[in-house]
Structure formats: structure tokens, C-alpha cells
Short mmCIF file of C-alpha atoms and ligand atoms in Angstrom, two decimals:
data_model
loop_
_atom_site.label_atom_id
_atom_site.label_comp_id
_atom_site.label_asym_id
_atom_site.label_seq_id
_atom_site.Cartn_x
_atom_site.Cartn_y
_atom_site.Cartn_z
CA MET T 212 81.17 11.24 78.13
CA ALA T 213 80.09 9.21 75.11
CA GLN T 214 76.41 8.38 74.67
CA PRO T 215 75.46 4.90 75.91
CA ASP T 216 74.88 2.23 73.25
CA VAL T 217 71.35 1.49 74.46
CA LEU T 218 68.62 3.35 76.32
CA ILE T 219 67.33 1.54 79.39
CA SER T 220 63.96 3.07 80.28
CA GLU T 221 62.96 2.18 83.83
CA CYS T 222 59.21 1.60 84.08
CA GLY T 223 58.81 0.27 87.63
CA PRO T 224 57.20 3.36 89.17
CA ARG T 225 54.43 3.06 86.54
CA ASP T 226 54.22 -0.56 85.38
CA GLY T 227 55.24 -2.02 88.75
CA LEU T 228 53.08 0.08 91.03
CA GLN T 229 49.90 -0.03 88.98
CA ILE T 230 49.22 -3.68 89.77
CA ILE T 231 50.07 -3.89 93.44
CA ARG T 232 47.53 -2.99 96.06
CA GLU T 233 49.69 -0.75 98.21
CA VAL T 234 49.67 2.96 97.47
CA MET T 235 53.27 4.13 97.77
CA PRO T 236 53.65 7.54 99.42
CA THR T 237 54.98 10.24 97.08
CA LYS T 238 58.17 10.75 99.10
CA ASP T 239 58.98 7.01 98.84
CA LYS T 240 58.39 7.06 95.07
CA LEU T 241 60.78 10.01 94.77
CA ALA T 242 63.43 8.33 96.95
CA TRP T 243 63.26 5.24 94.73
CA ILE T 244 63.37 7.29 91.50
CA GLY T 245 66.29 9.30 92.96
CA ALA T 246 68.26 6.15 93.83
CA MET T 247 67.88 4.81 90.27
CA HIS T 248 68.87 8.17 88.78
CA ALA T 249 71.94 8.20 91.04
CA ALA T 250 72.93 4.82 89.54
CA GLY T 251 72.89 6.39 86.07
CA VAL T 252 69.36 5.55 84.86
CA SER T 253 68.64 8.34 82.37
CA GLU T 254 64.95 7.75 81.61
CA ILE T 255 62.23 6.77 84.10
CA GLU T 256 58.51 6.25 83.45
CA VAL T 257 57.50 7.87 86.73
CA CYS T 258 53.69 7.63 86.59
CA SER T 259 50.57 7.43 84.48
CA PHE T 260 48.00 10.18 84.12
CA VAL T 261 44.79 8.22 84.63
CA PRO T 262 41.67 9.05 86.68
CA PRO T 263 42.58 8.56 90.40
CA LYS T 264 39.30 6.70 90.88
CA LEU T 265 40.50 3.98 88.51
CA MET T 266 44.06 3.93 89.85
CA PRO T 267 44.60 5.49 93.28
CA GLN T 268 48.30 4.49 93.10
CA MET T 269 48.78 7.24 90.48
CA ALA T 270 46.75 10.03 92.13
CA ASP T 271 49.99 11.94 92.85
CA ALA T 272 51.20 11.82 89.21
CA ALA T 273 51.75 15.59 88.89
CA GLU T 274 53.69 15.72 92.18
CA VAL T 275 55.86 12.78 91.16
CA VAL T 276 56.67 14.50 87.85
CA ALA T 277 57.47 17.76 89.68
CA GLY T 278 59.82 15.97 92.09
CA SER T 279 61.49 14.00 89.28
CA LEU T 280 62.12 17.16 87.25
CA LYS T 281 64.65 18.19 89.93
CA LEU T 282 66.93 15.27 89.00
CA GLN T 283 69.52 16.56 86.58
CA GLY T 284 69.65 14.98 83.15
CA LEU T 285 66.72 12.64 83.80
CA THR T 286 64.12 12.19 81.04
CA VAL T 287 60.81 12.18 82.91
CA LEU T 288 58.45 9.88 81.01
CA ALA T 289 54.71 9.59 81.71
CA LEU T 290 52.16 7.12 80.41
CA VAL T 291 48.98 8.71 79.04
CA PRO T 292 45.98 6.68 77.84
CA ASN T 293 44.17 9.62 76.21
CA LEU T 294 44.23 13.33 75.30
CA ARG T 295 43.12 14.41 78.74
CA GLY T 296 45.99 12.52 80.37
CA ALA T 297 48.43 13.95 77.80
CA GLU T 298 47.30 17.50 78.56
CA ALA T 299 47.80 16.90 82.29
CA ALA T 300 51.24 15.33 81.71
CA ILE T 301 52.41 18.26 79.59
CA ALA T 302 51.02 20.76 82.10
CA ALA T 303 52.98 18.94 84.82
CA GLY T 304 56.17 19.26 82.77
CA ALA T 305 56.77 15.65 81.62
CA HIS T 306 59.63 15.41 79.10
CA LYS T 307 58.20 12.51 77.07
CA LEU T 308 54.86 10.71 76.71
CA THR T 309 54.07 7.08 76.02
CA ILE T 310 50.66 5.87 74.83
CA PRO T 311 49.64 2.18 74.94
CA VAL T 312 47.57 0.91 72.01
CA SER T 313 46.39 -2.70 72.11
CA ALA T 314 47.19 -5.03 69.22
CA THR T 315 43.83 -6.80 69.57
CA GLU T 316 40.34 -5.35 69.56
CA GLU T 317 39.41 -7.56 72.55
CA HIS T 318 42.21 -6.18 74.75
CA SER T 319 41.61 -2.61 73.61
CA LEU T 320 37.94 -2.74 74.59
CA ALA T 321 38.72 -4.41 77.94
CA ASN T 322 41.62 -2.09 78.79
CA VAL T 323 40.48 1.35 77.64
CA ARG T 324 36.91 0.64 76.45
CA ARG T 325 37.80 1.96 72.99
CA THR T 326 38.49 0.34 69.64
CA ARG T 327 41.96 0.33 68.10
CA ALA T 328 40.78 2.75 65.41
CA ASP T 329 39.60 5.15 68.13
CA MET T 330 42.99 4.89 69.83
CA VAL T 331 44.86 5.65 66.58
CA GLU T 332 42.68 8.74 66.23
CA GLU T 333 43.44 9.68 69.85
CA VAL T 334 47.18 9.44 69.15
CA GLY T 335 46.64 11.93 66.30
CA HIS T 336 44.82 14.31 68.69
CA ILE T 337 47.61 14.00 71.26
CA VAL T 338 50.29 14.73 68.63
CA ARG T 339 48.42 17.84 67.43
CA MET T 340 48.04 19.11 71.00
CA ARG T 341 51.73 18.40 71.64
CA ASN T 342 52.71 20.29 68.47
CA GLU T 343 50.90 23.38 69.78
CA ARG T 344 51.83 23.30 73.46
CA ALA T 345 55.11 21.41 73.80
CA PRO T 346 56.78 20.68 70.44
CA HIS T 347 59.95 19.49 72.23
CA VAL T 348 58.12 16.58 73.95
CA PRO T 349 58.49 13.27 72.04
CA VAL T 350 55.45 11.03 71.84
CA GLU T 351 55.91 7.27 71.80
CA ALA T 352 53.11 4.86 70.96
CA ASN T 353 53.56 1.30 72.11
CA VAL T 354 51.64 -1.66 70.73
CA SER T 355 50.62 -3.67 73.79
CA VAL T 356 49.84 -7.41 73.74
CA ALA T 357 51.86 -7.48 70.50
CA PHE T 358 53.21 -10.97 71.25
CA GLY T 359 50.07 -12.63 72.57
CA CYS T 360 46.84 -11.61 74.24
CA THR T 361 45.30 -13.05 77.42
CA ILE T 362 41.84 -12.63 75.85
CA ALA T 363 42.37 -13.31 72.13
CA GLY T 364 45.36 -15.70 72.35
CA ALA T 365 47.82 -15.67 69.45
CA VAL T 366 48.16 -12.31 67.69
CA ASP T 367 48.57 -12.00 63.93
CA GLU T 368 52.01 -10.54 63.16
CA ASP T 369 50.85 -8.73 60.01
CA GLU T 370 48.24 -6.96 62.09
CA VAL T 371 50.81 -5.88 64.71
CA ILE T 372 53.04 -4.37 62.02
CA ARG T 373 50.10 -2.71 60.27
CA LEU T 374 49.00 -1.10 63.55
CA ALA T 375 52.55 0.04 64.40
CA VAL T 376 52.96 1.66 60.97
CA THR T 377 49.54 3.32 61.30
CA LEU T 378 50.60 4.79 64.66
CA ALA T 379 53.80 6.16 63.13
CA ARG T 380 51.71 7.70 60.31
CA ALA T 381 49.38 9.22 62.92
CA GLY T 382 52.42 11.17 64.16
CA ALA T 383 53.97 9.10 66.96
CA ASP T 384 57.69 9.94 67.01
CA PHE T 385 58.51 6.41 68.14
CA THR T 386 56.54 3.18 68.01
CA GLY T 387 57.57 0.21 70.11
CA LEU T 388 56.23 -3.25 70.83
CA SER T 389 55.18 -4.62 74.21
CA ASP T 390 54.96 -8.18 75.40
CA THR T 391 52.49 -7.12 78.07
CA THR T 392 51.58 -10.68 78.95
CA GLY T 393 55.00 -12.36 78.72
CA MET T 394 53.81 -14.67 75.93
CA GLY T 395 56.54 -13.90 73.37
CA ASN T 396 59.58 -15.95 72.39
CA PRO T 397 62.93 -14.88 70.92
CA ALA T 398 62.22 -16.03 67.33
CA GLN T 399 58.96 -14.08 67.28
CA THR T 400 60.65 -11.05 68.89
CA ARG T 401 63.39 -11.07 66.26
CA ARG T 402 60.84 -11.38 63.41
CA LEU T 403 58.56 -8.61 64.64
CA PHE T 404 61.29 -6.06 65.39
CA THR T 405 63.14 -6.84 62.15
CA ARG T 406 59.91 -6.10 60.25
CA LEU T 407 59.16 -3.00 62.33
CA ILE T 408 62.64 -1.54 61.72
CA ALA T 409 62.33 -2.31 57.99
CA GLU T 410 59.09 -0.26 58.02
CA ILE T 411 59.90 2.69 60.27
CA GLY T 412 63.69 2.60 60.79
CA GLU T 413 64.97 4.92 63.55
CA ARG T 414 61.44 5.61 64.73
CA CYS T 415 61.36 2.09 66.18
CA GLY T 416 60.69 2.58 69.90
CA ALA T 417 61.26 0.41 72.92
CA ALA T 418 61.03 -3.33 73.43
CA HIS T 419 58.90 -3.84 76.54
CA MET T 420 59.22 -7.49 77.45
CA HIS T 421 57.58 -8.96 80.52
CA ASN T 422 59.33 -11.87 82.18
CA THR T 423 56.23 -13.86 83.09
CA ARG T 424 57.60 -17.10 81.62
CA GLY T 425 61.30 -16.42 82.11
CA LEU T 426 62.05 -15.34 78.52
CA GLY T 427 62.45 -11.63 79.19
CA LEU T 428 66.23 -11.47 78.79
CA ALA T 429 66.27 -13.81 75.79
CA ASN T 430 63.59 -11.69 74.12
CA ASN T 431 65.49 -8.47 74.86
CA LEU T 432 68.65 -9.96 73.37
CA ALA T 433 66.72 -11.00 70.25
CA ALA T 434 65.34 -7.46 69.97
CA TYR T 435 68.86 -6.02 70.38
CA GLU T 436 70.18 -8.29 67.64
CA ALA T 437 67.33 -7.17 65.39
CA GLY T 438 68.50 -3.57 65.86
CA VAL T 439 66.41 -2.29 68.79
CA ARG T 440 68.30 0.18 71.01
CA ALA T 441 65.66 1.10 73.64
CA PHE T 442 64.42 -1.29 76.33
CA ASP T 443 61.87 -0.98 79.13
CA SER T 444 62.52 -2.83 82.37
CA SER T 445 61.69 -2.60 86.04
CA LEU T 446 64.01 -2.60 89.06
CA ALA T 447 63.67 -5.93 90.92
CA GLY T 448 61.21 -7.05 88.21
CA LEU T 449 58.54 -5.23 90.17
CA GLY T 450 55.09 -6.15 89.02
CA GLY T 451 53.30 -9.42 88.76
CA CYS T 452 49.89 -10.19 90.09
CA PRO T 453 49.08 -10.32 93.82
CA HIS T 454 46.78 -13.28 93.05
CA ALA T 455 49.41 -15.32 91.19
CA PRO T 456 52.47 -15.88 93.39
CA GLY T 457 55.68 -16.23 91.41
CA ALA T 458 54.39 -14.45 88.31
CA SER T 459 56.87 -11.65 87.79
CA GLY T 460 56.43 -8.40 85.93
CA ASN T 461 58.97 -6.82 83.62
CA VAL T 462 62.46 -8.13 83.21
CA ALA T 463 64.56 -6.87 86.16
CA THR T 464 66.51 -3.76 85.15
CA GLU T 465 69.61 -4.86 87.06
CA ASP T 466 69.66 -8.23 85.23
CA LEU T 467 69.21 -6.51 81.86
CA VAL T 468 71.95 -3.96 82.60
CA PHE T 469 74.27 -6.76 83.74
CA MET T 470 73.64 -8.72 80.53
CA PHE T 471 74.39 -5.75 78.29
CA GLU T 472 77.41 -4.51 80.25
CA ALA T 473 78.96 -7.99 80.42
CA MET T 474 78.50 -8.21 76.61
CA GLY T 475 80.35 -4.90 76.18
CA VAL T 476 77.18 -2.90 75.40
CA ASP T 477 77.30 0.38 77.35
CA THR T 478 74.10 1.27 79.25
CA GLY T 479 75.48 4.28 81.15
CA ILE T 480 74.32 2.61 84.38
CA ASP T 481 76.43 1.50 87.36
CA VAL T 482 74.93 -1.92 88.05
CA ALA T 483 76.25 -2.18 91.63
CA ARG T 484 74.57 1.12 92.54
CA LEU T 485 71.43 -0.06 90.79
CA VAL T 486 71.36 -3.24 92.89
CA ALA T 487 71.74 -1.04 95.99
CA ALA T 488 68.63 0.91 94.90
CA ARG T 489 66.62 -2.27 95.61
CA ASP T 490 67.05 -1.53 99.33
CA VAL T 491 65.18 1.76 98.91
CA LEU T 492 62.37 -0.11 97.16
CA ALA T 493 62.31 -2.90 99.76
CA ALA T 494 62.08 -0.37 102.60
CA ALA T 495 59.09 1.32 100.95
CA LEU T 496 57.27 -1.91 99.99
CA PRO T 497 58.25 -4.52 102.60
CA GLU T 498 55.34 -6.81 101.62
CA VAL T 499 56.13 -6.98 97.91
CA PRO T 500 58.49 -9.71 96.62
CA LEU T 501 61.57 -8.55 94.70
CA TYR T 502 62.67 -10.58 91.67
CA GLY T 503 65.87 -10.73 89.66
CA MET T 504 68.81 -13.14 89.52
CA LEU T 505 71.78 -10.77 89.81
CA ALA T 506 71.03 -9.31 93.25
CA PRO T 507 71.10 -12.62 95.19
CA ALA T 508 74.07 -13.99 93.18
CA GLY T 509 76.16 -10.82 93.11
CA LEU T 510 78.49 -9.65 90.33
CA PRO T 511 80.87 -12.38 89.15
CA LEU T 512 84.57 -12.20 89.98
CA GLY T 513 86.41 -10.27 87.27
CA TYR T 514 83.26 -8.46 86.05
CA ALA T 515 84.12 -5.41 83.96
CA PRO T 516 81.47 -2.98 82.69
CA ALA T 517 81.44 -2.07 78.99
CA ARG T 518 83.35 1.20 79.46
CA LEU T 519 86.22 -0.57 81.26
CA GLN T 520 86.34 -3.32 78.64
CA ARG T 521 87.08 -0.58 76.11
CA GLY T 522 89.88 0.76 78.32
ZN1 ZN K 738 54.26 -3.64 81.03
#
């Protein structure tokens, strides 16, 4: 079968679970990951390797990686904030690592208690360790709060690009941009990714656009039109803040897949099976609201996925 046109990287088990209070049992995480894989999702960010004291939701990271490795053809992606986490992720057998690096000094200090310069250095350490122990494992660095910061406000675009290029020079195989706070707009998204691709070309990583203000899909489309071909999203838009009802997390994967497929852009994912995977999630987290527009509305009459449109 031909390669899909875009890579949809599901980040719910990491991005979604880290901000809800419930700790999902390992077997439920694996059932959810398995249901998404069965729908054709080829890359899933299954966990983060952080100290369990800081994030008890991720205490079973190594087990979740081990269980996910049994799913054929799945790229098992893990978030690592530092060298120690990267060593643990590689020891567990993760196929790919992603490292968040804040665009602003304020967010960096609040989030990881380190400066941006320290984080760039850490990326270099992680790449060197990877080269020795697991040269086949790609390392992605992602500039978080690249479109706006909850502490510093507006973020200088030159600074975002400078940091992204510095991360690529430090050895990151891919460098993407994250709208961690859902503050970005499509014009800004188009500008930033156009500049990033002009600087680093095929090493441009994923667009990671939160849907906090409803612009997630529009921003993803702008990124696609700028040339981005990898997108992070979360089934049922899992995420949001338990203290801010209605504030959603990432753009819902099923909505993003529907948009691309309807446009004739092949994702490799069966959207109806992906919608069905929401039931597995709902059963495991009955208290957590599920977002997304496609699931309640259903697929439109006459819908044809990209592969069928090509005949
Ligand atoms: Zn995120």
C-alpha cells in the first residue's frame, strides 16, 4: 500500500492524560492505544518519561511502551524532558523520542526549571547518547509555546525560528512547533512554518496545535498549506483543564482525519473505526468529557476517504 500523504501522530495518551487527575490503569491505556492502532494510526505518543512523583499518571511508562511494542507497524513515541528520561525511554524500547523546548525563558523556567540554553545543551546530550545506544531512534525537538505564552504573552517570531534552527543544529532530526496554549492563528501558523521549512526543509517536524480557542483545524490546514506533513492530535480532543470547563486540549484526531480525508489527503486511518475507539476511551474515563465535532454529527452522506476518491 502507498505511504499516506501525511503523518497523524496521536498524542492523547501523553498530552491528554498528563493534565487530568485520574490515573488510567495500564491495561486501559493499552486497550485505547490498541483501538487507535486498529483504526490505522501509525504513530502514538504513548507516555512521557518523567519522575513518577511529579506525574503519577506516567509511572507505568516503561510498561506502556512494552505493551505498545507488540502492535505491528506502530511507531512508539515517548516524550522525554531530559537525558535521564531519554535513557529510560531507549532502555524501554521506544522507537522515537520527542523533547519539548519552550520558546520563552519564562515558560522554560516554570515548566522544567531550566533555561532555554540549558535545554538546547540537553538536546545535544540526548542526541549523543542516542548515537551510541540506539542510532535508529529519531529524536524530535518541539518548540512549545511557539505561538503565544501564558506567562510572557506574545512570542517573537524571529526568536522562535532562531531556537528551532539551533535545535536542528544541536542534532535534533526533526524540529516542530507547538501551540501549547492554543493562542495561534492561521496567518501566524502559515508564516512560522513557511520560515521554518525555508530554514530546515525536510527536517521540519510536527505541527502541534491545541484547540483551546477553536482554531485547531484552521491552524493545521494553514500548516499543511505551508508544507507541513506531520500533525499531532488527540482522540476526542482529550486534554483541557479540570478547572476550566469547556477548554479543550489538542485538536480531535477524528476531526483532523476527517478534514484531510474529505480533502483527498490520505492519512492511512479509517475514520469510522477511529470514532469507534472513543468508546474504549469513554469506558476507561467515564468522568472526562470527550470533545470533537465529527463523532456527534457522524460522517456525511456520500463521504469518500482519500483512497476511494482516487479510485
Ligand atoms: Zn500539547
